[in-house]
PDB file of C-alpha atoms in Angstrom:
ATOM      1  CA  UNK A  41       0.349  -0.270  -0.040  1.00  0.00           C
ATOM      2  CA  UNK A  42       0.977   3.550  -0.848  1.00  0.00           C
ATOM      3  CA  UNK A  43       1.105   6.180   1.398  1.00  0.00           C
ATOM      4  CA  UNK A  44       0.609  10.053  -0.655  1.00  0.00           C
ATOM      5  CA  UNK A  45       0.936  13.088   0.983  1.00  0.00           C
ATOM      6  CA  UNK A  46       0.625  15.986  -1.384  1.00  0.00           C
ATOM      7  CA  UNK A  47       0.670  19.982  -0.094  1.00  0.00           C
ATOM      8  CA  UNK A  48       0.044  19.174   2.770  1.00  0.00           C
ATOM      9  CA  UNK A  49       0.761  22.521   5.030  1.00  0.00           C
ATOM     10  CA  UNK A  50       0.542  22.355   8.536  1.00  0.00           C
ATOM     11  CA  UNK A  51       0.250  24.726  12.453  1.00  0.00           C
ATOM     12  CA  UNK A  52       1.812  24.061  15.470  1.00  0.00           C
ATOM     13  CA  UNK A  53      -0.299  26.611  18.628  1.00  0.00           C
ATOM     14  CA  UNK A  54      -1.225  28.824  15.723  1.00  0.00           C
ATOM     15  CA  UNK A  55       1.540  29.113  13.804  1.00  0.00           C
ATOM     16  CA  UNK A  56       1.557  28.051  10.253  1.00  0.00           C
ATOM     17  CA  UNK A  57       4.955  25.422  10.395  1.00  0.00           C
ATOM     18  CA  UNK A  58       4.943  23.218   7.555  1.00  0.00           C
ATOM     19  CA  UNK A  59       3.651  24.364   3.969  1.00  0.00           C
ATOM     20  CA  UNK A  60       3.755  22.381   0.101  1.00  0.00           C
ATOM     21  CA  UNK A  61       4.987  19.246   1.534  1.00  0.00           C
ATOM     22  CA  UNK A  62       4.765  16.528  -1.070  1.00  0.00           C
ATOM     23  CA  UNK A  63       6.097  12.863  -1.313  1.00  0.00           C
ATOM     24  CA  UNK A  64       5.081   9.342  -1.673  1.00  0.00           C
ATOM     25  CA  UNK A  65       6.000   6.686  -0.688  1.00  0.00           C
ATOM     26  CA  UNK A  66       5.318   3.164  -2.390  1.00  0.00           C
ATOM     27  CA  UNK A  67       5.330  -0.716  -0.717  1.00  0.00           C
ATOM     28  CA  UNK A  68       8.491  -1.976   0.870  1.00  0.00           C
ATOM     29  CA  UNK A  69      10.240   1.820   1.034  1.00  0.00           C
ATOM     30  CA  UNK A  70      10.889   3.502   4.061  1.00  0.00           C
ATOM     31  CA  UNK A  71      11.150   7.608   4.396  1.00  0.00           C
ATOM     32  CA  UNK A  72      13.265   9.998   7.201  1.00  0.00           C
ATOM     33  CA  UNK A  73      12.410  13.560   8.016  1.00  0.00           C
ATOM     34  CA  UNK A  74      15.817  15.471   8.769  1.00  0.00           C
ATOM     35  CA  UNK A  75      15.371  18.740  10.003  1.00  0.00           C
ATOM     36  CA  UNK A  76      16.567  20.978  13.379  1.00  0.00           C
ATOM     37  CA  UNK A  77      14.080  20.954  16.330  1.00  0.00           C
ATOM     38  CA  UNK A  78      11.491  22.538  15.438  1.00  0.00           C
ATOM     39  CA  UNK A  79      11.367  21.780  11.795  1.00  0.00           C
ATOM     40  CA  UNK A  80       7.894  20.582  12.241  1.00  0.00           C
ATOM     41  CA  UNK A  81       9.453  16.756  11.789  1.00  0.00           C
ATOM     42  CA  UNK A  82       6.392  15.623  14.901  1.00  0.00           C
ATOM     43  CA  UNK A  83       3.789  18.056  13.584  1.00  0.00           C
ATOM     44  CA  UNK A  84       4.926  15.656  10.151  1.00  0.00           C
ATOM     45  CA  UNK A  85       3.884  12.715  11.681  1.00  0.00           C
ATOM     46  CA  UNK A  86       1.289  13.050  14.020  1.00  0.00           C
ATOM     47  CA  UNK A  87      -1.148  15.048  11.045  1.00  0.00           C
ATOM     48  CA  UNK A  88      -0.707  12.265   8.911  1.00  0.00           C
ATOM     49  CA  UNK A  89      -1.139   9.410  11.760  1.00  0.00           C
ATOM     50  CA  UNK A  90      -4.901  11.369  11.857  1.00  0.00           C
ATOM     51  CA  UNK A  91      -3.708  12.823  15.671  1.00  0.00           C
ATOM     52  CA  UNK A  92      -4.060  16.717  14.937  1.00  0.00           C
ATOM     53  CA  UNK A  93      -6.102  18.573  11.993  1.00  0.00           C
ATOM     54  CA  UNK A  94      -4.342  19.783   8.941  1.00  0.00           C
ATOM     55  CA  UNK A  95      -4.517  23.538   6.973  1.00  0.00           C
ATOM     56  CA  UNK A  96      -4.093  22.669   3.789  1.00  0.00           C
ATOM     57  CA  UNK A  97      -2.970  18.907   1.585  1.00  0.00           C
ATOM     58  CA  UNK A  98      -4.206  15.718   0.629  1.00  0.00           C
ATOM     59  CA  UNK A  99      -2.793  12.289   2.931  1.00  0.00           C
ATOM     60  CA  UNK A 100      -4.061   8.623   1.454  1.00  0.00           C
ATOM     61  CA  UNK A 101      -4.862   5.914   2.588  1.00  0.00           C
ATOM     62  CA  UNK A 102      -6.552   7.330   5.773  1.00  0.00           C
ATOM     63  CA  UNK A 103      -5.568   6.373   9.875  1.00  0.00           C
ATOM     64  CA  UNK A 104      -7.159   3.470   9.340  1.00  0.00           C
ATOM     65  CA  UNK A 105      -4.582   1.718   8.662  1.00  0.00           C
ATOM     66  CA  UNK A 106      -1.602   3.773  10.185  1.00  0.00           C
ATOM     67  CA  UNK A 107       0.161   2.690  12.724  1.00  0.00           C
ATOM     68  CA  UNK A 108       1.405   5.093  15.145  1.00  0.00           C
ATOM     69  CA  UNK A 109       4.231   5.008  17.496  1.00  0.00           C
ATOM     70  CA  UNK A 110       6.480   8.636  19.859  1.00  0.00           C
ATOM     71  CA  UNK A 111       7.817   9.240  22.976  1.00  0.00           C
ATOM     72  CA  UNK A 112       4.167   7.966  24.741  1.00  0.00           C
ATOM     73  CA  UNK A 113       5.088   4.159  24.807  1.00  0.00           C
ATOM     74  CA  UNK A 114       1.024   3.634  25.112  1.00  0.00           C
ATOM     75  CA  UNK A 115       1.356   1.297  28.176  1.00  0.00           C
ATOM     76  CA  UNK A 116      -0.741   1.239  31.185  1.00  0.00           C
ATOM     77  CA  UNK A 117       1.475   0.838  34.214  1.00  0.00           C
ATOM     78  CA  UNK A 118      -1.302  -1.483  36.395  1.00  0.00           C
ATOM     79  CA  UNK A 119      -0.898  -4.538  33.534  1.00  0.00           C
ATOM     80  CA  UNK A 120       1.416  -6.883  32.876  1.00  0.00           C
ATOM     81  CA  UNK A 121       3.549  -6.976  29.937  1.00  0.00           C
ATOM     82  CA  UNK A 122       0.818  -9.660  28.260  1.00  0.00           C
ATOM     83  CA  UNK A 123      -2.305  -7.825  29.144  1.00  0.00           C
ATOM     84  CA  UNK A 124      -0.790  -4.642  27.620  1.00  0.00           C
ATOM     85  CA  UNK A 125      -0.064  -7.197  24.411  1.00  0.00           C
ATOM     86  CA  UNK A 126      -3.417  -8.437  25.071  1.00  0.00           C
ATOM     87  CA  UNK A 127      -5.763  -5.628  25.382  1.00  0.00           C
ATOM     88  CA  UNK A 128      -4.126  -3.990  22.311  1.00  0.00           C
ATOM     89  CA  UNK A 129      -5.235  -6.934  20.369  1.00  0.00           C
ATOM     90  CA  UNK A 130      -8.039  -7.077  21.093  1.00  0.00           C
ATOM     91  CA  UNK A 131      -8.218  -3.599  19.848  1.00  0.00           C
ATOM     92  CA  UNK A 132      -6.606  -4.650  16.741  1.00  0.00           C
ATOM     93  CA  UNK A 133      -8.709  -8.056  16.247  1.00  0.00           C
ATOM     94  CA  UNK A 134      -5.160  -9.413  16.328  1.00  0.00           C
ATOM     95  CA  UNK A 135      -5.352 -13.011  16.823  1.00  0.00           C
ATOM     96  CA  UNK A 136      -2.599 -13.355  19.516  1.00  0.00           C
ATOM     97  CA  UNK A 137      -0.066 -11.907  20.787  1.00  0.00           C
ATOM     98  CA  UNK A 138       2.994 -14.742  21.144  1.00  0.00           C
ATOM     99  CA  UNK A 139       4.315 -12.960  17.754  1.00  0.00           C
ATOM    100  CA  UNK A 140       5.231  -9.843  19.201  1.00  0.00           C
ATOM    101  CA  UNK A 141       6.323 -10.763  22.885  1.00  0.00           C
ATOM    102  CA  UNK A 142       8.645 -12.884  20.688  1.00  0.00           C
ATOM    103  CA  UNK A 143      10.161 -10.602  18.167  1.00  0.00           C
ATOM    104  CA  UNK A 144      10.730  -7.596  21.068  1.00  0.00           C
ATOM    105  CA  UNK A 145      12.009 -10.162  23.367  1.00  0.00           C
ATOM    106  CA  UNK A 146       9.459  -9.826  26.410  1.00  0.00           C
ATOM    107  CA  UNK A 147       9.182 -13.512  26.826  1.00  0.00           C
ATOM    108  CA  UNK A 148      10.849 -13.729  30.354  1.00  0.00           C
ATOM    109  CA  UNK A 149       9.009 -10.295  31.262  1.00  0.00           C
ATOM    110  CA  UNK A 150       5.327 -11.825  29.956  1.00  0.00           C
ATOM    111  CA  UNK A 151       3.521 -11.766  33.450  1.00  0.00           C
ATOM    112  CA  UNK A 152       6.116  -8.649  34.907  1.00  0.00           C
ATOM    113  CA  UNK A 153       3.551  -5.511  36.106  1.00  0.00           C
ATOM    114  CA  UNK A 154       4.670  -2.338  33.279  1.00  0.00           C
ATOM    115  CA  UNK A 155       4.837  -0.540  35.846  1.00  0.00           C
ATOM    116  CA  UNK A 156       8.037  -2.662  37.063  1.00  0.00           C
ATOM    117  CA  UNK A 157       9.547  -2.052  34.217  1.00  0.00           C
ATOM    118  CA  UNK A 158      13.380  -0.465  32.833  1.00  0.00           C
ATOM    119  CA  UNK A 159      12.239   2.456  30.194  1.00  0.00           C
ATOM    120  CA  UNK A 160      14.330   1.068  27.604  1.00  0.00           C
ATOM    121  CA  UNK A 161      12.015  -2.194  28.093  1.00  0.00           C
ATOM    122  CA  UNK A 162       8.599  -0.205  28.332  1.00  0.00           C
ATOM    123  CA  UNK A 163       9.853   1.144  24.710  1.00  0.00           C
ATOM    124  CA  UNK A 164       9.971  -2.678  23.770  1.00  0.00           C
ATOM    125  CA  UNK A 165       6.916  -3.262  24.473  1.00  0.00           C
ATOM    126  CA  UNK A 166       5.490   0.359  23.230  1.00  0.00           C
ATOM    127  CA  UNK A 167       6.679  -0.690  19.832  1.00  0.00           C
ATOM    128  CA  UNK A 168       5.067  -4.313  20.395  1.00  0.00           C
ATOM    129  CA  UNK A 169       2.478  -3.050  19.816  1.00  0.00           C
ATOM    130  CA  UNK A 170       3.110  -2.123  15.751  1.00  0.00           C
ATOM    131  CA  UNK A 171       3.497  -5.711  15.407  1.00  0.00           C
ATOM    132  CA  UNK A 172      -0.210  -6.264  17.053  1.00  0.00           C
ATOM    133  CA  UNK A 173      -2.069  -3.233  14.740  1.00  0.00           C
ATOM    134  CA  UNK A 174      -1.633  -5.435  11.228  1.00  0.00           C
ATOM    135  CA  UNK A 175      -1.367  -2.159   9.739  1.00  0.00           C
ATOM    136  CA  UNK A 176       0.776  -1.700   6.257  1.00  0.00           C
ATOM    137  CA  UNK A 177       1.993   1.947   7.018  1.00  0.00           C
ATOM    138  CA  UNK A 178       4.000   2.830  10.473  1.00  0.00           C
ATOM    139  CA  UNK A 179       5.113   6.158  11.095  1.00  0.00           C
ATOM    140  CA  UNK A 180       7.331   6.472  13.535  1.00  0.00           C
ATOM    141  CA  UNK A 181       9.187   9.696  15.951  1.00  0.00           C
ATOM    142  CA  UNK A 182      12.254   8.561  17.805  1.00  0.00           C
ATOM    143  CA  UNK A 183      11.749   4.973  17.230  1.00  0.00           C
ATOM    144  CA  UNK A 184      14.456   4.051  19.666  1.00  0.00           C
ATOM    145  CA  UNK A 185      14.508   6.376  22.172  1.00  0.00           C
ATOM    146  CA  UNK A 186      15.484   4.925  25.368  1.00  0.00           C
ATOM    147  CA  UNK A 187      16.573   1.850  23.606  1.00  0.00           C
ATOM    148  CA  UNK A 188      19.705   0.125  24.473  1.00  0.00           C
ATOM    149  CA  UNK A 189      22.477  -0.607  20.956  1.00  0.00           C
ATOM    150  CA  UNK A 190      21.058  -4.435  21.041  1.00  0.00           C
ATOM    151  CA  UNK A 191      17.671  -3.672  21.256  1.00  0.00           C
ATOM    152  CA  UNK A 192      18.250  -1.249  18.612  1.00  0.00           C
ATOM    153  CA  UNK A 193      19.731  -3.265  16.145  1.00  0.00           C
ATOM    154  CA  UNK A 194      15.999  -5.663  17.380  1.00  0.00           C
ATOM    155  CA  UNK A 195      13.807  -3.141  16.328  1.00  0.00           C
ATOM    156  CA  UNK A 196      16.089  -2.509  12.822  1.00  0.00           C
ATOM    157  CA  UNK A 197      15.865  -5.939  11.497  1.00  0.00           C
ATOM    158  CA  UNK A 198      11.877  -5.893  13.063  1.00  0.00           C
ATOM    159  CA  UNK A 199      11.329  -2.398   9.966  1.00  0.00           C
ATOM    160  CA  UNK A 200      13.369  -4.531   7.721  1.00  0.00           C
ATOM    161  CA  UNK A 201      10.928  -7.062   8.024  1.00  0.00           C
ATOM    162  CA  UNK A 202       8.590  -5.121   8.378  1.00  0.00           C
ATOM    163  CA  UNK A 203       9.064  -3.389   4.550  1.00  0.00           C
ATOM    164  CA  UNK A 204      10.093  -7.074   2.976  1.00  0.00           C
ATOM    165  CA  UNK A 205       6.310  -8.336   3.692  1.00  0.00           C
ATOM    166  CA  UNK A 206       5.066  -4.897   1.656  1.00  0.00           C
ATOM    167  CA  UNK A 207       4.771  -2.636   4.788  1.00  0.00           C
ATOM    168  CA  UNK A 208       5.911   1.257   4.339  1.00  0.00           C
ATOM    169  CA  UNK A 209       8.085   3.539   7.086  1.00  0.00           C
ATOM    170  CA  UNK A 210       7.830   7.073   8.065  1.00  0.00           C
ATOM    171  CA  UNK A 211      10.044   7.991  11.031  1.00  0.00           C
ATOM    172  CA  UNK A 212      11.786  11.175  12.551  1.00  0.00           C
ATOM    173  CA  UNK A 213      15.193   9.042  13.156  1.00  0.00           C
ATOM    174  CA  UNK A 214      19.296   9.833  13.568  1.00  0.00           C
ATOM    175  CA  UNK A 215      19.969   5.824  14.425  1.00  0.00           C
ATOM    176  CA  UNK A 216      21.186   4.339  11.658  1.00  0.00           C
ATOM    177  CA  UNK A 217      18.225   1.625  10.905  1.00  0.00           C
ATOM    178  CA  UNK A 218      20.545  -0.404   8.831  1.00  0.00           C
ATOM    179  CA  UNK A 219      17.789  -0.010   6.008  1.00  0.00           C
ATOM    180  CA  UNK A 220      19.127  -0.473   2.259  1.00  0.00           C
ATOM    181  CA  UNK A 221      18.412   2.563  -0.202  1.00  0.00           C
ATOM    182  CA  UNK A 222      16.496   4.742   2.844  1.00  0.00           C
ATOM    183  CA  UNK A 223      14.835   8.336   1.676  1.00  0.00           C
ATOM    184  CA  UNK A 224      15.492  10.768   2.772  1.00  0.00           C
ATOM    185  CA  UNK A 225      13.441  14.309   3.402  1.00  0.00           C
ATOM    186  CA  UNK A 226      14.838  17.522   3.792  1.00  0.00           C
ATOM    187  CA  UNK A 227      11.848  19.801   6.055  1.00  0.00           C
ATOM    188  CA  UNK A 228      14.106  23.037   5.061  1.00  0.00           C
ATOM    189  CA  UNK A 229      12.060  23.505   1.965  1.00  0.00           C
ATOM    190  CA  UNK A 230       8.758  23.185   3.168  1.00  0.00           C
ATOM    191  CA  UNK A 231       9.165  25.518   6.226  1.00  0.00           C
ATOM    192  CA  UNK A 232       6.069  27.693   6.271  1.00  0.00           C
ATOM    193  CA  UNK A 233       5.340  31.662   5.341  1.00  0.00           C
ATOM    194  CA  UNK A 234       1.860  33.635   5.462  1.00  0.00           C
ATOM    195  CA  UNK A 235       2.002  34.417   2.314  1.00  0.00           C
ATOM    196  CA  UNK A 236       2.547  30.656   1.846  1.00  0.00           C
ATOM    197  CA  UNK A 237      -0.377  29.792   3.541  1.00  0.00           C
ATOM    198  CA  UNK A 238      -3.870  30.803   2.157  1.00  0.00           C
ATOM    199  CA  UNK A 239      -5.583  32.024   5.648  1.00  0.00           C
ATOM    200  CA  UNK A 240      -9.103  30.643   3.638  1.00  0.00           C
ATOM    201  CA  UNK A 241      -7.528  27.103   4.274  1.00  0.00           C
ATOM    202  CA  UNK A 242      -6.883  27.316   8.714  1.00  0.00           C
ATOM    203  CA  UNK A 243      -9.424  25.866  10.353  1.00  0.00           C
ATOM    204  CA  UNK A 244     -11.768  26.645  13.095  1.00  0.00           C
ATOM    205  CA  UNK A 245      -9.681  28.516  15.490  1.00  0.00           C
ATOM    206  CA  UNK A 246      -6.764  29.672  13.836  1.00  0.00           C
ATOM    207  CA  UNK A 247      -5.155  32.793  15.064  1.00  0.00           C
ATOM    208  CA  UNK A 248      -3.553  34.939  12.244  1.00  0.00           C
ATOM    209  CA  UNK A 249      -2.257  36.828  14.716  1.00  0.00           C
ATOM    210  CA  UNK A 250       0.597  34.429  15.255  1.00  0.00           C
ATOM    211  CA  UNK A 251       1.738  33.551  11.572  1.00  0.00           C
TER     212      UNK A 251
END
C-alpha cells in the first residue's frame, strides 16, 4: 500500500510550520525526515497519523491503515506485559500476542507489571504494539529512544522485515537502523511563511496573528 502526501500545510500552536509538503512512498519503502528541532517533524508525523488537523493538502490512505509510535509508549502500568499486549490485540483484532512477545524479546517479562519495567523494556513493549496492528504503514517518531544498542539492532531487524513484507515506514530518527536504500526528506524547504498559506484554508480557531 502506498502512502501519498500532497501539498500538505500544517500549523502548531496557531503558527504555520510547514507548507507544500508532498511525497509518495510505495510498498517496501521507508523515508526518514530530517530537520533541526522545531522544523515540524513531529507535527507532520502526527498529522499523517490522523492525530491533528491540517491546514491544506491531502493524505492517502486514512489513519485506519496507519500505526503510530512516538515518545509515549501507550503502556498501562497496572497491567502486565502480556495483559497490555492482549488489550492492543483486542483493539486491532489480532488473534494472538506470541509473535510480538518473541520478536521484541519480551517472553521472560510477560507476567511482570509494566510499571516495574525499565525505560528500555517499556519502549520495547510499546513498539511491540506495531506488530499487533496489522497495519501496512508505520509512522515512527524517534522509535529507538531509551533502547540500548542490542534492542536498537533488534528493532531495525523488525523494521526491515516489515518493509520486506510490503510495508511502509515514515520516521524521524538520527539512528542508523540498517535500512537499505532509505530515502531522506529535508523539511527545511517546506518551512511555512505567511505568504505561503492562504488563511481561508485555516481551520476554526486558527489565529492569523501568530503568522
